[in-house]
PDB file of C-alpha atoms in Angstrom:
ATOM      1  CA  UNK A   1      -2.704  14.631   8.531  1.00 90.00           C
ATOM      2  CA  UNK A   2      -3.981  14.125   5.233  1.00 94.00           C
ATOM      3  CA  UNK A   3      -7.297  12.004   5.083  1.00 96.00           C
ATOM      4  CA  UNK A   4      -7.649  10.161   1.644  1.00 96.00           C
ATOM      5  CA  UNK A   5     -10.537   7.187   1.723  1.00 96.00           C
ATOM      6  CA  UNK A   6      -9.967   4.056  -0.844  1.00 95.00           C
ATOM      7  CA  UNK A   7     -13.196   1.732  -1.132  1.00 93.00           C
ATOM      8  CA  UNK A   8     -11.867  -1.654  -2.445  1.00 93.00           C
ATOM      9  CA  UNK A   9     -15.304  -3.874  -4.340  1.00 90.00           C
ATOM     10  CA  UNK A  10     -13.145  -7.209  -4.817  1.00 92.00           C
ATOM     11  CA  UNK A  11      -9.432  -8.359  -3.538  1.00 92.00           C
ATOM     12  CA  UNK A  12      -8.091  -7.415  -6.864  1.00 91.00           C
ATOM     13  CA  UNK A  13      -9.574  -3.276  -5.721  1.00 92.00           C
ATOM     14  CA  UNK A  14      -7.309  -4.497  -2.813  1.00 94.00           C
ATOM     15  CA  UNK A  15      -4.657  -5.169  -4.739  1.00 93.00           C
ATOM     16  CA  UNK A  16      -4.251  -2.508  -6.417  1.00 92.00           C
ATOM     17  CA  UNK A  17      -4.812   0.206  -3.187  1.00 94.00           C
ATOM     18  CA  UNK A  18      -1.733  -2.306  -2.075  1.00 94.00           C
ATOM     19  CA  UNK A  19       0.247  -1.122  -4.624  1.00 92.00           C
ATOM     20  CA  UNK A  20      -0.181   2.270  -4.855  1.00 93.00           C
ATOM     21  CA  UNK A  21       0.782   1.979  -1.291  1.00 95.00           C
ATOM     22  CA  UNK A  22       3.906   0.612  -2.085  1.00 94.00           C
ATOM     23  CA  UNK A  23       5.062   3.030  -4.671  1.00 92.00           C
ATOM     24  CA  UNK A  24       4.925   5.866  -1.774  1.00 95.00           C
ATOM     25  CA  UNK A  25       6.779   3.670   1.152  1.00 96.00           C
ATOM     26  CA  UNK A  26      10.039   4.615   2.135  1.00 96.00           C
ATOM     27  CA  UNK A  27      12.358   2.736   4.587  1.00 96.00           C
ATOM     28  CA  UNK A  28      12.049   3.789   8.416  1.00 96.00           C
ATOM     29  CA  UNK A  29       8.155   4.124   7.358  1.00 97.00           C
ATOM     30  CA  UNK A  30       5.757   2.899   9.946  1.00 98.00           C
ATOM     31  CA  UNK A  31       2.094   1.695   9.137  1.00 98.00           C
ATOM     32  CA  UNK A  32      -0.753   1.465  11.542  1.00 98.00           C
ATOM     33  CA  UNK A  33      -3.020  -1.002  10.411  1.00 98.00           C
ATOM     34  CA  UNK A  34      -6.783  -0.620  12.511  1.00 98.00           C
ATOM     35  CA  UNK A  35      -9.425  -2.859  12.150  1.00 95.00           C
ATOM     36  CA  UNK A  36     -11.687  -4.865  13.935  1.00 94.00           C
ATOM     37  CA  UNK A  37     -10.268  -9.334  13.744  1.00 90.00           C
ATOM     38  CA  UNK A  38     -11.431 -10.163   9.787  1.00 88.00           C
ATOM     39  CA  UNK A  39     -10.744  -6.820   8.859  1.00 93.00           C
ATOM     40  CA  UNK A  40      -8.552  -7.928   6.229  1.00 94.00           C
ATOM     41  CA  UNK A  41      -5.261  -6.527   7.887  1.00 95.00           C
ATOM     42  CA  UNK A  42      -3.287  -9.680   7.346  1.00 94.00           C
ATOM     43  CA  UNK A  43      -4.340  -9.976   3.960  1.00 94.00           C
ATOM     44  CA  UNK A  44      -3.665  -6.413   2.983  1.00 96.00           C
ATOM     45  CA  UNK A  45       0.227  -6.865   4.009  1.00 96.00           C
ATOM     46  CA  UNK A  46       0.262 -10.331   1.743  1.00 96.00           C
ATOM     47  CA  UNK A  47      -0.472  -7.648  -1.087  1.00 95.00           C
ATOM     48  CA  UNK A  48       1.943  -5.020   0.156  1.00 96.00           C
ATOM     49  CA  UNK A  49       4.309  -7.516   0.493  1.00 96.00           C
ATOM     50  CA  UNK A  50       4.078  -9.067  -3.086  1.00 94.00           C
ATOM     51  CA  UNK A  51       4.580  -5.772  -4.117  1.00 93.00           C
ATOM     52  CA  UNK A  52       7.975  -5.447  -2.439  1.00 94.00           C
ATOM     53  CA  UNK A  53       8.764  -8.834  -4.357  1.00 92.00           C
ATOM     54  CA  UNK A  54       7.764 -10.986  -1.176  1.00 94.00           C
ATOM     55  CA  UNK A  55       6.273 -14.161  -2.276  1.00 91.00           C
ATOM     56  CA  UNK A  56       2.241 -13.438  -0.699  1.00 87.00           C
ATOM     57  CA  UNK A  57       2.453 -17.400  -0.168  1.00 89.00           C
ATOM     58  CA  UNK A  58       5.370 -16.871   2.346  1.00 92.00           C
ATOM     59  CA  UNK A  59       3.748 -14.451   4.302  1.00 93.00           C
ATOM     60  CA  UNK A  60       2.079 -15.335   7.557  1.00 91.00           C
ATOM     61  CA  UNK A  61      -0.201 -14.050  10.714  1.00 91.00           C
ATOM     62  CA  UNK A  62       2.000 -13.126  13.309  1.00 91.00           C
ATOM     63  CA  UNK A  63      -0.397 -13.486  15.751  1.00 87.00           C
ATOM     64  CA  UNK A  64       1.496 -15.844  18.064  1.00 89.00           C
ATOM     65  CA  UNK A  65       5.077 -14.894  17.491  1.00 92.00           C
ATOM     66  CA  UNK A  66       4.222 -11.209  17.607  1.00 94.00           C
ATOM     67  CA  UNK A  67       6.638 -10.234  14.638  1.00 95.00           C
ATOM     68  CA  UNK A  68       8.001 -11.337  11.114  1.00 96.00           C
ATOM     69  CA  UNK A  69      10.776 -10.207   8.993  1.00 96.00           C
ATOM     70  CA  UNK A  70      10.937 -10.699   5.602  1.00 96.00           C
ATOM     71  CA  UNK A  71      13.853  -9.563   3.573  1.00 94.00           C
ATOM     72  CA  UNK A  72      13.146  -7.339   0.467  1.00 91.00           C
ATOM     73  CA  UNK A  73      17.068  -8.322  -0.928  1.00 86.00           C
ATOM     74  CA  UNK A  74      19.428  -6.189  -3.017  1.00 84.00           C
ATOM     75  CA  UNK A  75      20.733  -4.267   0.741  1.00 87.00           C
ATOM     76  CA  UNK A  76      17.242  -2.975   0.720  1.00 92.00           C
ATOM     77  CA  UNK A  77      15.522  -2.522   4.231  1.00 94.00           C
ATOM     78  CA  UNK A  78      13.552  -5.529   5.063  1.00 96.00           C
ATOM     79  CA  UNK A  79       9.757  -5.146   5.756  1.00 97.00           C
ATOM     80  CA  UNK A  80       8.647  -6.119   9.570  1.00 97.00           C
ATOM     81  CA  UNK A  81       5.281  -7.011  10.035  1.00 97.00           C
ATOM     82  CA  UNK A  82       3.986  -6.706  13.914  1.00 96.00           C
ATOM     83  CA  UNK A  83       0.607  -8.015  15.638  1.00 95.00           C
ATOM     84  CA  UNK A  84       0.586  -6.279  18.890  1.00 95.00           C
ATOM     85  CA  UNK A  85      -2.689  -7.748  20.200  1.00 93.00           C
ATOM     86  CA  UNK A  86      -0.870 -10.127  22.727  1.00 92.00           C
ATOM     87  CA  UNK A  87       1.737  -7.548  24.219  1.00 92.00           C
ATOM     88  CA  UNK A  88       0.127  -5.571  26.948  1.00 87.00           C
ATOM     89  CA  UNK A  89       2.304  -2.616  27.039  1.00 87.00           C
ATOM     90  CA  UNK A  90       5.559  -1.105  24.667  1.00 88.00           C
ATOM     91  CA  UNK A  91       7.776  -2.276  27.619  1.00 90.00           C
ATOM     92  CA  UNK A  92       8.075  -5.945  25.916  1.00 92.00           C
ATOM     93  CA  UNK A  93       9.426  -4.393  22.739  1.00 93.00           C
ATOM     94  CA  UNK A  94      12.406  -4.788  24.042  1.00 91.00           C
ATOM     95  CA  UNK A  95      12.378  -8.785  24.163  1.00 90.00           C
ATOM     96  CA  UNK A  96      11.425  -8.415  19.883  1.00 91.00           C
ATOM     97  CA  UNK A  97      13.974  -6.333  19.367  1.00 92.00           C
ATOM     98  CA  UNK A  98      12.109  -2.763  18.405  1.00 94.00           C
ATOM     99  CA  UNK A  99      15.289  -1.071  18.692  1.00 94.00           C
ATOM    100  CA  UNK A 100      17.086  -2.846  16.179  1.00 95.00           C
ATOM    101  CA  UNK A 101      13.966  -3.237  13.810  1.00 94.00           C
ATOM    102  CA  UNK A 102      13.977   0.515  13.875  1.00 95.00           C
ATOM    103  CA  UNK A 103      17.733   1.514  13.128  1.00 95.00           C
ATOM    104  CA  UNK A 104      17.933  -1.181  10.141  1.00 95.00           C
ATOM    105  CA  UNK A 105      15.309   1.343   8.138  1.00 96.00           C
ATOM    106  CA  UNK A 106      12.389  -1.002   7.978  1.00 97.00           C
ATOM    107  CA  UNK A 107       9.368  -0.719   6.472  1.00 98.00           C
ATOM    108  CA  UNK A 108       7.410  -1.720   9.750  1.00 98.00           C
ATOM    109  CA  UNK A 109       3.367  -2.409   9.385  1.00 98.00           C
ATOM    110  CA  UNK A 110       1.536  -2.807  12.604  1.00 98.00           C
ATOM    111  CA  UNK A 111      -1.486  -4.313  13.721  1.00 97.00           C
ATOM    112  CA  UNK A 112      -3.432  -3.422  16.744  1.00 96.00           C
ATOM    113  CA  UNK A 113      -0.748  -0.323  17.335  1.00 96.00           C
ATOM    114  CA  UNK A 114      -2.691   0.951  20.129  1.00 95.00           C
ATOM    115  CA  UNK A 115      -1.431  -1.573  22.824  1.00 94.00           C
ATOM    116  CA  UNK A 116       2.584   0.317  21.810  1.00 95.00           C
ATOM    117  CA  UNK A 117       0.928   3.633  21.115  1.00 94.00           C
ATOM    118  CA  UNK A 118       3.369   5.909  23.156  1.00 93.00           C
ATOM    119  CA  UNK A 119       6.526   3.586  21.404  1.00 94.00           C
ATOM    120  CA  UNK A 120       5.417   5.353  18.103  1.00 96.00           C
ATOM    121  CA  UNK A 121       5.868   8.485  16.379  1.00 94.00           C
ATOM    122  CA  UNK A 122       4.045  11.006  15.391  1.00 93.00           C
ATOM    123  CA  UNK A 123       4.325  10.884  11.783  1.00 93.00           C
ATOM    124  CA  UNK A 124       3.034   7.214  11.213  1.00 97.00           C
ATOM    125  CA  UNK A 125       0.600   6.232   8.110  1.00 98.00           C
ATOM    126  CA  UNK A 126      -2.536   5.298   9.890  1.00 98.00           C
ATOM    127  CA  UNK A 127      -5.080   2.761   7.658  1.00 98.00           C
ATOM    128  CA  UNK A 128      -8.239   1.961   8.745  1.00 98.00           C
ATOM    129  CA  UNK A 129      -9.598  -0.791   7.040  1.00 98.00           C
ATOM    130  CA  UNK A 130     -13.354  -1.639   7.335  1.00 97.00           C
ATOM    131  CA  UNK A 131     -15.372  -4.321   6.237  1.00 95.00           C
ATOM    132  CA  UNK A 132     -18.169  -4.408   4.231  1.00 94.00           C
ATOM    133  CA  UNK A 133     -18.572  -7.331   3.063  1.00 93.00           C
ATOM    134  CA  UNK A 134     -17.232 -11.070   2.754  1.00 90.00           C
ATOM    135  CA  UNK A 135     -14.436  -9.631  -0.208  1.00 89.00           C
ATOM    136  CA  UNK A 136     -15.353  -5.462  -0.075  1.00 94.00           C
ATOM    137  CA  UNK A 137     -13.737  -3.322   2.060  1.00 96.00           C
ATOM    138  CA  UNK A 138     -13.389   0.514   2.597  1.00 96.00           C
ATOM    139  CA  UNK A 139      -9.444   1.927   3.611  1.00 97.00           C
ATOM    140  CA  UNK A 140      -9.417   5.336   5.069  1.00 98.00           C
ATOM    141  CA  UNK A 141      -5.697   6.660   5.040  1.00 98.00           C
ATOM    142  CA  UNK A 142      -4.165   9.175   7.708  1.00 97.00           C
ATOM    143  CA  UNK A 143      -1.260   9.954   5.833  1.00 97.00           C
ATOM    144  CA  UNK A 144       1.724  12.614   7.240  1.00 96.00           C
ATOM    145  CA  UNK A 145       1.742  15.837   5.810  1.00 95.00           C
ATOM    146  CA  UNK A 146       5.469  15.881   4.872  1.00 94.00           C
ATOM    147  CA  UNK A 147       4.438  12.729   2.867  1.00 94.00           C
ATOM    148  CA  UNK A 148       3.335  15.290   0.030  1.00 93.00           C
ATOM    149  CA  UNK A 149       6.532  15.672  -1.322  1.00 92.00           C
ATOM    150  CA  UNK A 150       7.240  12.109  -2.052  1.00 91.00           C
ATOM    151  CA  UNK A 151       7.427  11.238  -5.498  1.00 87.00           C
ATOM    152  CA  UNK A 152       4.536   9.742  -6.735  1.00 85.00           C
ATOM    153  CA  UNK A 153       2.417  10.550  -3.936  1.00 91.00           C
ATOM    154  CA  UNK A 154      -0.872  10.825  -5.991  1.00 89.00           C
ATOM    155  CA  UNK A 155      -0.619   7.096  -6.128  1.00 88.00           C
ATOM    156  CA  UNK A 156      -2.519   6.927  -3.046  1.00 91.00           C
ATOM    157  CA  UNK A 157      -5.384   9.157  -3.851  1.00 91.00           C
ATOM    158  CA  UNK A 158      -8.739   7.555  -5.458  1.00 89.00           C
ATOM    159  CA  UNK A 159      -8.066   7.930  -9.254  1.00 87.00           C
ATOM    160  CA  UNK A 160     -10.416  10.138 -10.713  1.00 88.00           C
ATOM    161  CA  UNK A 161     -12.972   8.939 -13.486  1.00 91.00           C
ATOM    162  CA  UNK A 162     -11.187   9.151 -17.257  1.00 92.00           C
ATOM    163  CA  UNK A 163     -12.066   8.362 -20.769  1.00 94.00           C
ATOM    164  CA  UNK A 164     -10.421   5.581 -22.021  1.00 92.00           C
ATOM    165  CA  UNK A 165      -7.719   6.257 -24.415  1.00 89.00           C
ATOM    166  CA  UNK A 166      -8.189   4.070 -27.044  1.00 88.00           C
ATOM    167  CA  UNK A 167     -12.025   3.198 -26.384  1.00 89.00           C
ATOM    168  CA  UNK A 168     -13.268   6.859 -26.020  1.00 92.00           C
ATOM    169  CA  UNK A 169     -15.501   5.265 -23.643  1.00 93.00           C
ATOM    170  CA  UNK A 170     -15.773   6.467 -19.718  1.00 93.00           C
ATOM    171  CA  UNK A 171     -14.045   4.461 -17.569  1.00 92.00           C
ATOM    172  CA  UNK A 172     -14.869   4.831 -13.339  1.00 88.00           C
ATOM    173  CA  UNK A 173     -11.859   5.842 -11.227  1.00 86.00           C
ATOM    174  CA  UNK A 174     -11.731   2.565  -9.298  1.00 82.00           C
ATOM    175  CA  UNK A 175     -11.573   0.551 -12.598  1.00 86.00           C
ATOM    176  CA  UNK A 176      -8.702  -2.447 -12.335  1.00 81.00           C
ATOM    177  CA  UNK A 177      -7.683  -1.661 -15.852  1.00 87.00           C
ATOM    178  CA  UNK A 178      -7.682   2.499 -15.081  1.00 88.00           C
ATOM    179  CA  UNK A 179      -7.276   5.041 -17.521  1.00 90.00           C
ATOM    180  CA  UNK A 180      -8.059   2.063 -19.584  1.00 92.00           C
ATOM    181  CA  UNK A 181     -12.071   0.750 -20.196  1.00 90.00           C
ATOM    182  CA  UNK A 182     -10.512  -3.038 -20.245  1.00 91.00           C
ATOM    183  CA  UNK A 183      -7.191  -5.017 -20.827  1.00 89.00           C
ATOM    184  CA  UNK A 184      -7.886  -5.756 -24.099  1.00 91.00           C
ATOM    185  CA  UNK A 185      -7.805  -1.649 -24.813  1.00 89.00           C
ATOM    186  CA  UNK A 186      -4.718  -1.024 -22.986  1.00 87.00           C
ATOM    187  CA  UNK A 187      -3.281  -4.097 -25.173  1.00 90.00           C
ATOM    188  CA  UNK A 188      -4.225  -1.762 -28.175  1.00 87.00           C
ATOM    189  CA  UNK A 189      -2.661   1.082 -27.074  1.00 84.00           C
ATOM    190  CA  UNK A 190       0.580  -0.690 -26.379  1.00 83.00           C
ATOM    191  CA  UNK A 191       0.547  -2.657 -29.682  1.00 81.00           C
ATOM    192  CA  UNK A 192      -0.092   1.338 -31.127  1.00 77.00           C
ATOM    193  CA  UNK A 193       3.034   2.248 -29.015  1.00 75.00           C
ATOM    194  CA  UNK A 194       5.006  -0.748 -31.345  1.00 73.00           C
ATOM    195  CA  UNK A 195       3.305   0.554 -34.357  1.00 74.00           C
ATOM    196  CA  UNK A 196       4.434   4.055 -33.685  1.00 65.00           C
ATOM    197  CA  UNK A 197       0.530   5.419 -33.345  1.00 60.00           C
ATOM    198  CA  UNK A 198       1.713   6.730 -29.745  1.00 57.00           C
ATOM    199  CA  UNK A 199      -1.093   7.126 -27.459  1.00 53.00           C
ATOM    200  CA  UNK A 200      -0.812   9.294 -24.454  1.00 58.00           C
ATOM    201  CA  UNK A 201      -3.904   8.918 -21.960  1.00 56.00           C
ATOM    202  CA  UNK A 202      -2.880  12.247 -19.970  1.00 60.00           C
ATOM    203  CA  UNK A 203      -0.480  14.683 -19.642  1.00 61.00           C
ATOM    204  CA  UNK A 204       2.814  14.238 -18.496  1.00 61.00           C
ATOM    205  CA  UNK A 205       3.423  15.409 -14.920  1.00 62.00           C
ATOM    206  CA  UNK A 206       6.618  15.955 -12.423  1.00 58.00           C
ATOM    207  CA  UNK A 207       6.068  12.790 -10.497  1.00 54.00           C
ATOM    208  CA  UNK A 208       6.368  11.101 -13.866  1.00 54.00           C
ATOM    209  CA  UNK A 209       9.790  12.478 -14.401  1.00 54.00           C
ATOM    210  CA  UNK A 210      11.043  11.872 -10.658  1.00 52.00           C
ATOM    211  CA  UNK A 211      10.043   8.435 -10.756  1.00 47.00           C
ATOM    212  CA  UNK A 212      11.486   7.455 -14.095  1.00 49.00           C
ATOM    213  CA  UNK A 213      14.989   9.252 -12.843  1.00 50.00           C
TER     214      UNK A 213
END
């Protein structure tokens, strides 16, 4: 497993961790979500479901009915979110209909996976999410090995700290407007991009090319 730790300051950090996250999932991907009740694991799939094109609004606990399914449209795999904490064993997966979640290719994120651990693979994400405080937290990924050849797989590794672009100024890797010092710089470079005074903040690499194939 690869280990790769995320420290989120605010719910926008979360955000963003939320959608790197979603740039690397594939369909048939399974997520263990750990954290102690108020972690923040509910929350967290709101934002990885928004990025999927999920309204956040229409996504709820599913704490009493033990799973959703929300459909991602345009024949894509839907995304299944499960709270295990009520079943006592994998044996009632049947009654939910694991099987069938499974062969359909959906992204499936679970909480409190250790009450189905033998029902799961080996090569599941695993995301700890601690809290820190009322709107910090701190993710610690677990990621699969094989999950380094994914395009765009960098994503989920902490962004390292840059120099803004257009600023020249430093800007911290876990910056909401990163490689950019503010929004109001990355609005210069684009208006530079429309003025033909291209700006390129780094070099271009191979994940760049695979995901704009």
């Amino acid at each position: 497993m690869i280990k790769v730790q995320r420290p989120a300051r605010s719910l926008d950090h979360t955000r963003v961790i939320a959608n790197d996250l979603a740039a690397v999932l594939r369909p048939g991907d399974i997520v263990k979500l750990v954290g102690e009740m108020g972690a923040g694991k509910t929350t967290f799939v709101r934002m990885l479901a928004q990025s999927f094109g999920i309204a956040e609004n229409a996504v709820s606990s599913p704490t009493f009915v033990i799973m959703n399914i929300y459909d991602r449209g345009k024949g894509k795999p839907p995304l299944a979110h499960m709270d295990c904490y009520r079943l006592g064993d994998e044996s009632e997966l049947d009654a939910l209909g694991w099987d069938q979640i499974v062969d359909s290719g959906a992204i499936i994120l679970i909480e409190w996976p250790d009450r189905i651990a033998s029902a799961l693979p080996d090569d599941c994400l695993t995301i700890n999410i601690d809290h820190v405080d009322e709107t910090s937290r701190h993710f610690r990924f677990e990621i699969p090995k094989a999950w380094l050849d994914r395009a765009g797989f960098d994503a989920i590794r902490p962004r390292p700290d840059t120099t803004c672009p257009t600023m020249g100024t430093p800007v911290p890797g876990d910056c909401l407007t990163w490689p950019f010092a503010s929004e109001q710089a990355r609005m210069a470079d684009l208006n530079a991009w429309f003025n033909e005074k291209h700006t390129i903040s780094r070099p271009i690499e191979q994940t760049d090319i695979e995901l704009g194939e």
